[in-house]
């Protein structure tokens, strides 16, 4: 039995320990905000926080997060008002929206580690998150806005 903590709630898993965390989150507990993109940790759509650090849920197994704290987009803030989420709305960042949860989670991890990142630090931190719509400048602006506490 693997014990997990997702968005503050204890979860148990007695299935395949190699099950990708993404499928546990989406299929076993029904949180669909975390997206499947490439399945190879290349696009960042499935980014979640594991012990406050960004992790790709598509290549992280359930056993990798045993007894660790996982936060998904649904758990980032109870009403969706995390500073990154507020900045996203204020600057109308998303277009198609598919990558946005991964982008937001990566940005949240960055701001935990570095509350006042420079442009270069933002670009480096989010370089593994792909936006097919090309919203990179608005994403960067939103992270700067979020770093002010919005």
XYZ file of C-alpha atoms in Angstrom:
150
model
C 0.000 0.000 0.000
C 1.375 3.354 -1.045
C 0.273 6.398 0.914
C 0.142 9.714 -0.914
C -0.911 13.181 0.072
C -2.518 15.105 -2.752
C -3.830 18.616 -2.180
C -3.732 17.980 1.553
C -5.760 14.777 1.442
C -4.391 11.328 2.215
C -4.715 8.834 -0.639
C -3.915 5.135 -0.715
C -2.868 3.086 -3.720
C -2.521 -0.673 -3.751
C -2.141 -1.068 -7.510
C 0.922 -0.964 -9.757
C 3.584 1.151 -8.000
C 4.922 2.208 -11.409
C 1.630 3.792 -12.445
C 2.405 7.333 -13.627
C 1.279 9.900 -11.092
C -0.616 11.669 -13.877
C -2.968 8.711 -14.324
C -3.451 8.336 -10.577
C -4.381 12.007 -10.310
C -6.706 11.999 -13.315
C -8.202 8.501 -13.339
C -8.113 7.342 -9.738
C -9.039 10.505 -7.865
C -10.696 12.440 -10.699
C -8.663 15.644 -10.731
C -8.510 16.522 -14.430
C -6.726 19.887 -14.266
C -3.349 18.229 -14.788
C -3.023 17.606 -18.527
C -1.426 14.883 -20.602
C 0.798 16.380 -23.274
C 3.758 14.443 -24.634
C 4.046 11.670 -22.041
C 7.837 12.100 -22.007
C 8.349 15.123 -19.716
C 9.157 17.314 -22.700
C 6.225 19.746 -22.800
C 5.373 20.458 -19.148
C 1.586 20.174 -19.488
C 1.486 17.677 -16.615
C 3.520 19.757 -14.142
C 2.562 19.401 -10.486
C 4.361 20.305 -7.281
C 6.026 17.539 -5.273
C 7.293 18.864 -1.969
C 6.987 22.379 -3.464
C 9.153 21.573 -6.498
C 7.937 21.226 -10.076
C 7.660 17.633 -11.288
C 6.350 16.076 -14.473
C 3.496 13.796 -13.456
C 3.689 11.794 -16.706
C 7.112 10.339 -15.826
C 6.789 10.332 -12.034
C 5.470 7.079 -10.636
C 3.085 6.773 -7.730
C 5.852 5.068 -5.748
C 8.148 8.064 -6.390
C 5.831 10.275 -4.343
C 5.230 7.864 -1.485
C 4.738 9.888 1.712
C 5.381 13.146 -0.137
C 3.165 16.193 -0.645
C 1.711 16.585 -4.146
C -0.136 19.726 -5.175
C -2.107 19.918 -8.406
C -3.701 22.982 -9.994
C -6.860 22.184 -8.032
C -4.912 22.429 -4.770
C -2.818 25.492 -5.545
C -5.393 27.789 -3.912
C -8.851 26.860 -2.623
C -10.591 29.568 -4.664
C -8.150 29.869 -7.564
C -6.656 33.056 -6.189
C -2.992 32.116 -5.940
C -0.995 35.202 -7.050
C 0.014 33.395 -10.260
C -3.614 32.546 -11.048
C -4.712 36.117 -10.328
C -1.957 37.524 -12.557
C -2.920 35.048 -15.303
C -6.485 36.347 -15.280
C -5.474 39.990 -14.974
C -3.211 39.791 -18.041
C -5.457 37.436 -20.056
C -2.576 35.017 -20.546
C -4.225 31.904 -22.024
C -5.309 31.404 -25.581
C -6.221 27.750 -26.087
C -5.409 27.102 -22.414
C -4.114 23.560 -22.759
C -0.635 24.207 -21.331
C -1.766 26.733 -18.763
C -2.038 24.496 -15.714
C 1.490 23.231 -16.285
C 2.753 26.767 -16.855
C 1.043 27.997 -13.691
C 2.429 25.151 -11.589
C 5.950 25.704 -12.951
C 5.606 29.443 -12.210
C 4.363 28.717 -8.676
C 7.392 26.485 -8.073
C 9.688 29.210 -9.360
C 8.169 31.815 -7.029
C 8.502 29.477 -4.034
C 12.203 29.103 -4.796
C 12.786 32.669 -5.984
C 10.085 35.216 -5.047
C 11.591 37.952 -7.254
C 12.919 36.274 -10.402
C 14.575 38.197 -13.214
C 13.455 37.891 -16.835
C 16.297 35.466 -17.510
C 15.421 33.345 -14.458
C 11.780 33.159 -15.567
C 12.759 32.145 -19.086
C 15.142 29.499 -17.799
C 12.630 28.091 -15.308
C 9.841 27.856 -17.876
C 11.991 26.774 -20.815
C 10.691 23.208 -20.499
C 7.044 24.254 -20.708
C 5.774 24.535 -24.247
C 2.909 26.812 -25.293
C 1.636 26.039 -28.770
C -0.080 29.432 -28.931
C 3.131 31.327 -28.204
C 1.922 33.179 -25.109
C 5.430 33.335 -23.689
C 5.616 37.110 -23.277
C 2.280 37.239 -21.447
C 3.353 34.303 -19.266
C 6.552 36.101 -18.343
C 4.665 39.337 -17.629
C 2.190 37.452 -15.432
C 4.992 35.888 -13.401
C 6.499 39.333 -12.846
C 3.095 40.610 -11.762
C 2.616 37.620 -9.458
C 6.017 38.296 -7.897
C 4.621 41.624 -6.684
C 1.936 39.786 -4.728
C -0.820 41.054 -7.089
